[in-house]
CSV table of N, CA and C in Angstrom, one decimal:
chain,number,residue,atom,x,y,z
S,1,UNK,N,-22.3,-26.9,24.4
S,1,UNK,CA,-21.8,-25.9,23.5
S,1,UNK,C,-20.8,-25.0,24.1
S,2,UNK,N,-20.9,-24.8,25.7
S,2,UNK,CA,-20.0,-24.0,26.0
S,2,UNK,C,-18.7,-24.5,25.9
S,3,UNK,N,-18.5,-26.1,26.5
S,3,UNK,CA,-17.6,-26.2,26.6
S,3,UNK,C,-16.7,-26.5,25.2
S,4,UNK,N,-17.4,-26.1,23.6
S,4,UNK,CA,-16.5,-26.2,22.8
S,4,UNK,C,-15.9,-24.8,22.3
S,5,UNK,N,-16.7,-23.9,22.9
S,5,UNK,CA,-16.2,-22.3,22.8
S,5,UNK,C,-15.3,-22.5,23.8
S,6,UNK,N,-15.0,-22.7,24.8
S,6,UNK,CA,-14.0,-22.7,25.8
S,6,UNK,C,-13.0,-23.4,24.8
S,7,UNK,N,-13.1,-24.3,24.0
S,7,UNK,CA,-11.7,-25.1,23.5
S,7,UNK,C,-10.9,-24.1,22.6
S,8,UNK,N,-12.5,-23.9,21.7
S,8,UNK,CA,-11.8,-23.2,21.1
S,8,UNK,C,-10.9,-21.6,21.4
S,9,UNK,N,-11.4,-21.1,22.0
S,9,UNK,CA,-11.1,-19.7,22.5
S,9,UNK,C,-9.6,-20.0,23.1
S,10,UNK,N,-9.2,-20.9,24.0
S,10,UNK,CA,-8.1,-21.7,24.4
S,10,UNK,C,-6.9,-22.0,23.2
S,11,UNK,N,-7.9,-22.4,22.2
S,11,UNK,CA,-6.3,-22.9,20.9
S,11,UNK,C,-5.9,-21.3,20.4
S,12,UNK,N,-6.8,-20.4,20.6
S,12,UNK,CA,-6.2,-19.2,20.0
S,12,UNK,C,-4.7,-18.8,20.6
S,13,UNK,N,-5.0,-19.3,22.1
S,13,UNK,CA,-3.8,-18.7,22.5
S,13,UNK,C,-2.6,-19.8,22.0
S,14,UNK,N,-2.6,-20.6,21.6
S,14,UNK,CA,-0.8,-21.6,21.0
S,14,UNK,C,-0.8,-20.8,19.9
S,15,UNK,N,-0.1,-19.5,19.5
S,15,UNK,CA,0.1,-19.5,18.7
S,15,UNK,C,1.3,-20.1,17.7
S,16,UNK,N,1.3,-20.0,16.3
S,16,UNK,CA,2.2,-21.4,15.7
S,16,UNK,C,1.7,-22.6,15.5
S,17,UNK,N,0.5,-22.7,16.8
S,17,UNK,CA,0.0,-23.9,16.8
S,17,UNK,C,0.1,-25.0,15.6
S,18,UNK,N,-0.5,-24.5,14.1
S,18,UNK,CA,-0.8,-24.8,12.9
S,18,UNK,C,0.3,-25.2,11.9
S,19,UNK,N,2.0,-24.6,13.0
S,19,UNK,CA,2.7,-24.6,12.1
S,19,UNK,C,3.9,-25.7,12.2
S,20,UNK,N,4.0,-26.2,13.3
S,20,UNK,CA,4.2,-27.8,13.5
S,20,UNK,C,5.8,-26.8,14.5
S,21,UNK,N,7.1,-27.4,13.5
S,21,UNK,CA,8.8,-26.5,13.8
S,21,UNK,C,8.7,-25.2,13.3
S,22,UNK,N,7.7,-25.4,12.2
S,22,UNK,CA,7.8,-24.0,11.1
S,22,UNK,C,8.2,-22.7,12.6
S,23,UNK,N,9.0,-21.8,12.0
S,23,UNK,CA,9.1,-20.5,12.6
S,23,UNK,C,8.8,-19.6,11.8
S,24,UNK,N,8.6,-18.1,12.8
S,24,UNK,CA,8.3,-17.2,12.1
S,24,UNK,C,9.8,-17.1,10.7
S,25,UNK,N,10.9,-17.5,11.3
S,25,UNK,CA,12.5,-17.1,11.0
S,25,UNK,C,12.4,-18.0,9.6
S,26,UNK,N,11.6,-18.8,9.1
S,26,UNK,CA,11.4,-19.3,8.2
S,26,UNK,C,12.2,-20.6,7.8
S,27,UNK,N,12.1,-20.8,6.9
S,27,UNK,CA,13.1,-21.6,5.8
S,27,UNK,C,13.2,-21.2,4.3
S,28,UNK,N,13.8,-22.2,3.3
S,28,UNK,CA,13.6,-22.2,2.0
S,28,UNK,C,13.7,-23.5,1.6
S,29,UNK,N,12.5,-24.1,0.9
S,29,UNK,CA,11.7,-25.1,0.0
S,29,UNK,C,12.6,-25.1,-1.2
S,30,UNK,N,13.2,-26.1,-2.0
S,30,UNK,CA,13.7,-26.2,-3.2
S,30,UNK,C,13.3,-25.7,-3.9
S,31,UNK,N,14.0,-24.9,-4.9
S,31,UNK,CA,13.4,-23.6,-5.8
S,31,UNK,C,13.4,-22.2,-5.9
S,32,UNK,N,13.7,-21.6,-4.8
S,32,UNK,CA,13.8,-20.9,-3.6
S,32,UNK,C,12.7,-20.3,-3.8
S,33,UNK,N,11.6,-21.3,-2.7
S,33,UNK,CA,10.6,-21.0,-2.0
S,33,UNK,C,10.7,-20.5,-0.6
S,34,UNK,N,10.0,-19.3,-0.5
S,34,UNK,CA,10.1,-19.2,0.5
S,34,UNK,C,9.2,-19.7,2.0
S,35,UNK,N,9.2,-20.3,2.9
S,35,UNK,CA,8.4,-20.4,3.9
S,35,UNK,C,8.6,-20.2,5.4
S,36,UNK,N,7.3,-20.0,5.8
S,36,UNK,CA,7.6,-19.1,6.7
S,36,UNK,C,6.2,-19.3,7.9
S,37,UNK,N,6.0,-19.3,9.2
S,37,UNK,CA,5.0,-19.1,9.9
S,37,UNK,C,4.5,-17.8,10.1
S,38,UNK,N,3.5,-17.2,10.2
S,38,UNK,CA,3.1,-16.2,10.8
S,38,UNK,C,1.6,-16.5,11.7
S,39,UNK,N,1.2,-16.0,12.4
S,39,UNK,CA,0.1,-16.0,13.4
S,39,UNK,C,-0.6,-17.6,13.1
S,40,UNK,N,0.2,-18.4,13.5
S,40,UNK,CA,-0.3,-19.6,13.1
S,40,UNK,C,-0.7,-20.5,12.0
S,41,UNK,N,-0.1,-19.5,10.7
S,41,UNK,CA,-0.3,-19.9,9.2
S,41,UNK,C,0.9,-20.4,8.8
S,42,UNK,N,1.3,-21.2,7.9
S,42,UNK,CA,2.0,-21.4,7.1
S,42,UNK,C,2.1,-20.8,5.5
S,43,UNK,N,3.2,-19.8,5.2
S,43,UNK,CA,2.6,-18.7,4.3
S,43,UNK,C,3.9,-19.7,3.3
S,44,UNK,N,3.7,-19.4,2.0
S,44,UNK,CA,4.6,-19.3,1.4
S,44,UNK,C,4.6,-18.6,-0.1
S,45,UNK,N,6.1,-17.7,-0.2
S,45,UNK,CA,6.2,-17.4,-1.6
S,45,UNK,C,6.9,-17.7,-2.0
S,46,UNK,N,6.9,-17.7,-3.8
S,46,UNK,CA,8.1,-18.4,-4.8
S,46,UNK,C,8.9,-17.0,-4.6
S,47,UNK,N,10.2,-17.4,-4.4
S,47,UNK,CA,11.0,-16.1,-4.4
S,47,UNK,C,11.9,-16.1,-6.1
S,48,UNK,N,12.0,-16.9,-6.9
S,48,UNK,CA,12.0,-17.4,-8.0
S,48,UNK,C,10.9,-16.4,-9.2
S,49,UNK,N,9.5,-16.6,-8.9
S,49,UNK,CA,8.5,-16.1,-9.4
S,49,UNK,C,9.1,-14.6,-9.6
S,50,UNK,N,9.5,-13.8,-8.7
S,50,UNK,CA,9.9,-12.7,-8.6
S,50,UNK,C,11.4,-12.3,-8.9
S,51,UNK,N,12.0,-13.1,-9.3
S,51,UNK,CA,13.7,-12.8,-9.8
S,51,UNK,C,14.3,-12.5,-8.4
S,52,UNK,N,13.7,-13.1,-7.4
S,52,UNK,CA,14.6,-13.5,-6.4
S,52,UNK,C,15.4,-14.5,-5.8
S,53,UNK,N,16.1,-14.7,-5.1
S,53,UNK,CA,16.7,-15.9,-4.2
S,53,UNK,C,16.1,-15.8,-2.7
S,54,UNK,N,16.1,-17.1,-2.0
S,54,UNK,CA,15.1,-17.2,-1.2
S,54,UNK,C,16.7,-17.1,-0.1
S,55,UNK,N,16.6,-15.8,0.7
S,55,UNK,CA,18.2,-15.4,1.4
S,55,UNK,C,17.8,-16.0,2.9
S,56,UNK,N,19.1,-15.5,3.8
S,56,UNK,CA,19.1,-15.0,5.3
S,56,UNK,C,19.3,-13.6,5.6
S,57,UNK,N,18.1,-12.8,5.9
S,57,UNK,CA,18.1,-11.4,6.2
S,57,UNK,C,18.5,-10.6,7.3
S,58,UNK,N,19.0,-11.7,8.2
S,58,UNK,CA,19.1,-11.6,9.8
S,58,UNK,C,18.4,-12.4,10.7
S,59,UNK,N,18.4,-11.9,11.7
S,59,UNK,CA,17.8,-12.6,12.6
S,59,UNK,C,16.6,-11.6,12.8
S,60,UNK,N,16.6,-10.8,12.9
S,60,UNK,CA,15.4,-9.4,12.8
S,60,UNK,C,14.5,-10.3,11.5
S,61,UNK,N,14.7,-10.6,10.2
S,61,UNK,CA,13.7,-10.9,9.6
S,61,UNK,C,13.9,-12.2,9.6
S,62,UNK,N,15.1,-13.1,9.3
S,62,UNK,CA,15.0,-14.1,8.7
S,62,UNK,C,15.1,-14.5,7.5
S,63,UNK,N,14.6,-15.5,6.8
S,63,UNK,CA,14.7,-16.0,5.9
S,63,UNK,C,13.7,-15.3,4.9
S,64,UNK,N,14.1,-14.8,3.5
S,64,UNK,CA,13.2,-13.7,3.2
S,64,UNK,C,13.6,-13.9,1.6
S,65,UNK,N,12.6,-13.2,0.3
S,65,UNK,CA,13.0,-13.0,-0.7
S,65,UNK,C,13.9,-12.1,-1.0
S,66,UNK,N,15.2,-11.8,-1.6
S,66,UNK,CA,15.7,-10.7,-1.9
S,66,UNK,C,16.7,-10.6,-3.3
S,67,UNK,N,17.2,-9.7,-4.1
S,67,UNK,CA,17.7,-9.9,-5.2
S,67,UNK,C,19.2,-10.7,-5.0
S,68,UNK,N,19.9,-10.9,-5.7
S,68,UNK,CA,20.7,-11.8,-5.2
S,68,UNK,C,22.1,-10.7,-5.4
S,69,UNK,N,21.8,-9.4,-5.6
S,69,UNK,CA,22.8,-8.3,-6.0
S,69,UNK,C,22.8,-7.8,-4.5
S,70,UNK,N,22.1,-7.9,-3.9
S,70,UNK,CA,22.2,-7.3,-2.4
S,70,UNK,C,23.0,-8.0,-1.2
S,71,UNK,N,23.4,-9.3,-1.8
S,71,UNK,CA,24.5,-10.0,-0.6
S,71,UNK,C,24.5,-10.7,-0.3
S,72,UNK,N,23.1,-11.0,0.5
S,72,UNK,CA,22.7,-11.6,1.8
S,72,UNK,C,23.5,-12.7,1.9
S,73,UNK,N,23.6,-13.6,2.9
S,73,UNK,CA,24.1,-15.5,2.5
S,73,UNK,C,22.9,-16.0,2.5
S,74,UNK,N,23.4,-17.2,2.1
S,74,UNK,CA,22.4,-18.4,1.5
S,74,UNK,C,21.3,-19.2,2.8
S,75,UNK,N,22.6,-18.8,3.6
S,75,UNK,CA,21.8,-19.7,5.2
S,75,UNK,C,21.8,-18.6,6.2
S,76,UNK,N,21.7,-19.2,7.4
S,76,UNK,CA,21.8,-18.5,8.7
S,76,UNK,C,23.1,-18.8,9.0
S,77,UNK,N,23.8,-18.0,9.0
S,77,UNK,CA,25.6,-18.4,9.5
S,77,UNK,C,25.8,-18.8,10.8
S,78,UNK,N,25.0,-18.5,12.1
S,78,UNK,CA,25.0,-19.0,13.2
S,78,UNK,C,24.2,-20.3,12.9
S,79,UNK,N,23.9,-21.0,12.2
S,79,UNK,CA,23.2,-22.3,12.0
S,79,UNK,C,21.8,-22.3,13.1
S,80,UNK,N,21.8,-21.7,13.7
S,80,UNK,CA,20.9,-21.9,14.6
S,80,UNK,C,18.9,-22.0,13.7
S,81,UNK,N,18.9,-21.1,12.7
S,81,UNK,CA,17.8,-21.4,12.0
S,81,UNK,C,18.4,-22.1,10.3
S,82,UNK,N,18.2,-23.5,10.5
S,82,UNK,CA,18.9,-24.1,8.7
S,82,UNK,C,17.7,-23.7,7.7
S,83,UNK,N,18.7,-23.4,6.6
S,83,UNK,CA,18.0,-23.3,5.3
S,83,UNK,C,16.4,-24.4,4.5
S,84,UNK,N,17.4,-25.6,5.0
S,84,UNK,CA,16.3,-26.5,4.9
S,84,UNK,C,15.1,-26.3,5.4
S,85,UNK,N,14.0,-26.9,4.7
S,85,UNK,CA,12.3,-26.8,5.5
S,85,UNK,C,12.4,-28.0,6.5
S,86,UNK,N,11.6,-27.7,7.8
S,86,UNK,CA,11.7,-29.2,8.6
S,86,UNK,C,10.7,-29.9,7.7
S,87,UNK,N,10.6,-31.2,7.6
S,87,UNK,CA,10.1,-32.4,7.2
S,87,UNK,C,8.2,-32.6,7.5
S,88,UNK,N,8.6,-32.2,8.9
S,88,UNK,CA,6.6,-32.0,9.2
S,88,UNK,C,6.1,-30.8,9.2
Protein backbone atom coordinates (compact mmCIF):
# COMPACT_ATOMS: atom_id res chain seq x y z
CA UNK A 1 0.00 0.00 0.00
CA UNK A 2 2.87 2.27 0.59
CA UNK A 3 4.31 1.94 -2.29
CA UNK A 4 1.06 3.14 -4.21
CA UNK A 5 0.81 6.38 -2.02
CA UNK A 6 4.40 6.98 -2.96
CA UNK A 7 3.18 6.81 -6.82
CA UNK A 8 0.75 8.61 -6.30
CA UNK A 9 1.99 11.55 -4.20
CA UNK A 10 4.83 11.60 -7.11
CA UNK A 11 2.20 12.23 -10.13
CA UNK A 12 1.04 15.26 -8.19
CA UNK A 13 4.20 16.79 -8.86
CA UNK A 14 3.97 16.56 -13.28
CA UNK A 15 1.85 19.15 -13.33
CA UNK A 16 -0.11 19.30 -16.89
CA UNK A 17 0.45 15.85 -16.58
CA UNK A 18 -3.45 15.20 -17.63
CA UNK A 19 -3.13 17.59 -20.30
CA UNK A 20 -1.10 15.81 -23.03
CA UNK A 21 0.56 19.61 -25.44
CA UNK A 22 -2.51 21.38 -23.94
CA UNK A 23 -0.94 24.66 -22.31
CA UNK A 24 -2.01 26.82 -19.79
CA UNK A 25 -1.76 29.62 -23.08
CA UNK A 26 -4.48 27.53 -24.48
CA UNK A 27 -6.10 27.18 -27.83
CA UNK A 28 -9.47 27.52 -29.77
CA UNK A 29 -11.68 24.39 -30.78
CA UNK A 30 -14.02 25.19 -33.86
CA UNK A 31 -16.77 27.32 -32.81
CA UNK A 32 -14.80 29.44 -30.71
CA UNK A 33 -14.23 27.14 -28.02
CA UNK A 34 -12.22 27.87 -25.79
CA UNK A 35 -9.47 25.47 -24.33
CA UNK A 36 -7.11 25.64 -22.07
CA UNK A 37 -4.94 23.57 -19.23
CA UNK A 38 -4.96 24.55 -15.83
CA UNK A 39 -3.46 22.51 -12.73
CA UNK A 40 -3.51 19.50 -14.71
CA UNK A 41 -7.20 19.84 -16.12
CA UNK A 42 -8.30 20.35 -19.30
CA UNK A 43 -11.00 23.19 -18.95
CA UNK A 44 -13.06 24.31 -21.62
CA UNK A 45 -15.59 27.19 -22.43
CA UNK A 46 -17.97 28.04 -25.39
CA UNK A 47 -16.87 31.52 -25.98
CA UNK A 48 -19.81 31.62 -28.52
CA UNK A 49 -22.32 30.67 -25.62
CA UNK A 50 -21.39 34.07 -24.28
CA UNK A 51 -21.39 36.47 -27.42
CA UNK A 52 -17.86 36.01 -27.54
CA UNK A 53 -14.84 35.14 -29.95
CA UNK A 54 -12.42 32.72 -28.64
CA UNK A 55 -9.13 35.70 -28.98
CA UNK A 56 -5.21 36.05 -28.30
CA UNK A 57 -4.94 38.13 -25.02
CA UNK A 58 -1.28 38.10 -24.83
CA UNK A 59 1.05 36.20 -23.66
CA UNK A 60 0.28 37.19 -19.86
CA UNK A 61 -3.24 35.34 -20.51
CA UNK A 62 -3.30 33.82 -23.71
CA UNK A 63 -5.96 32.52 -25.54
CA UNK A 64 -9.14 33.77 -23.82
CA UNK A 65 -12.98 34.66 -24.44
CA UNK A 66 -13.48 38.30 -25.27
CA UNK A 67 -15.99 40.59 -27.20
CA UNK A 68 -14.86 40.88 -30.52
CA UNK A 69 -15.25 45.06 -30.12
CA UNK A 70 -12.11 44.96 -28.04
CA UNK A 71 -9.53 44.00 -30.83
CA UNK A 72 -7.67 41.34 -29.79
CA UNK A 73 -6.25 39.08 -32.99
CA UNK A 74 -7.52 35.96 -33.86
CA UNK A 75 -4.03 34.03 -33.13
CA UNK A 76 -0.85 34.52 -31.40
CA UNK A 77 1.07 36.87 -33.86
CA UNK A 78 4.46 35.53 -32.64
CA UNK A 79 3.01 32.01 -33.80
CA UNK A 80 4.69 30.57 -31.07
CA UNK A 81 1.29 29.38 -29.25
CA UNK A 82 -1.25 28.42 -32.79
CA UNK A 83 -4.88 28.93 -32.65
CA UNK A 84 -5.50 25.40 -33.51
CA UNK A 85 -6.11 22.72 -30.61
CA UNK A 86 -3.15 20.03 -30.76
CA UNK A 87 -4.72 16.72 -31.99
CA UNK A 88 -4.02 14.65 -28.63
Amino acid sequence: ADADADADADADDDDGVDCGSLTFEGCCAPGDVLVYCLEGSINHIDCADIAQDCVWMGDEYGYACAPDTMGFPESDPSGDFPRECPSD
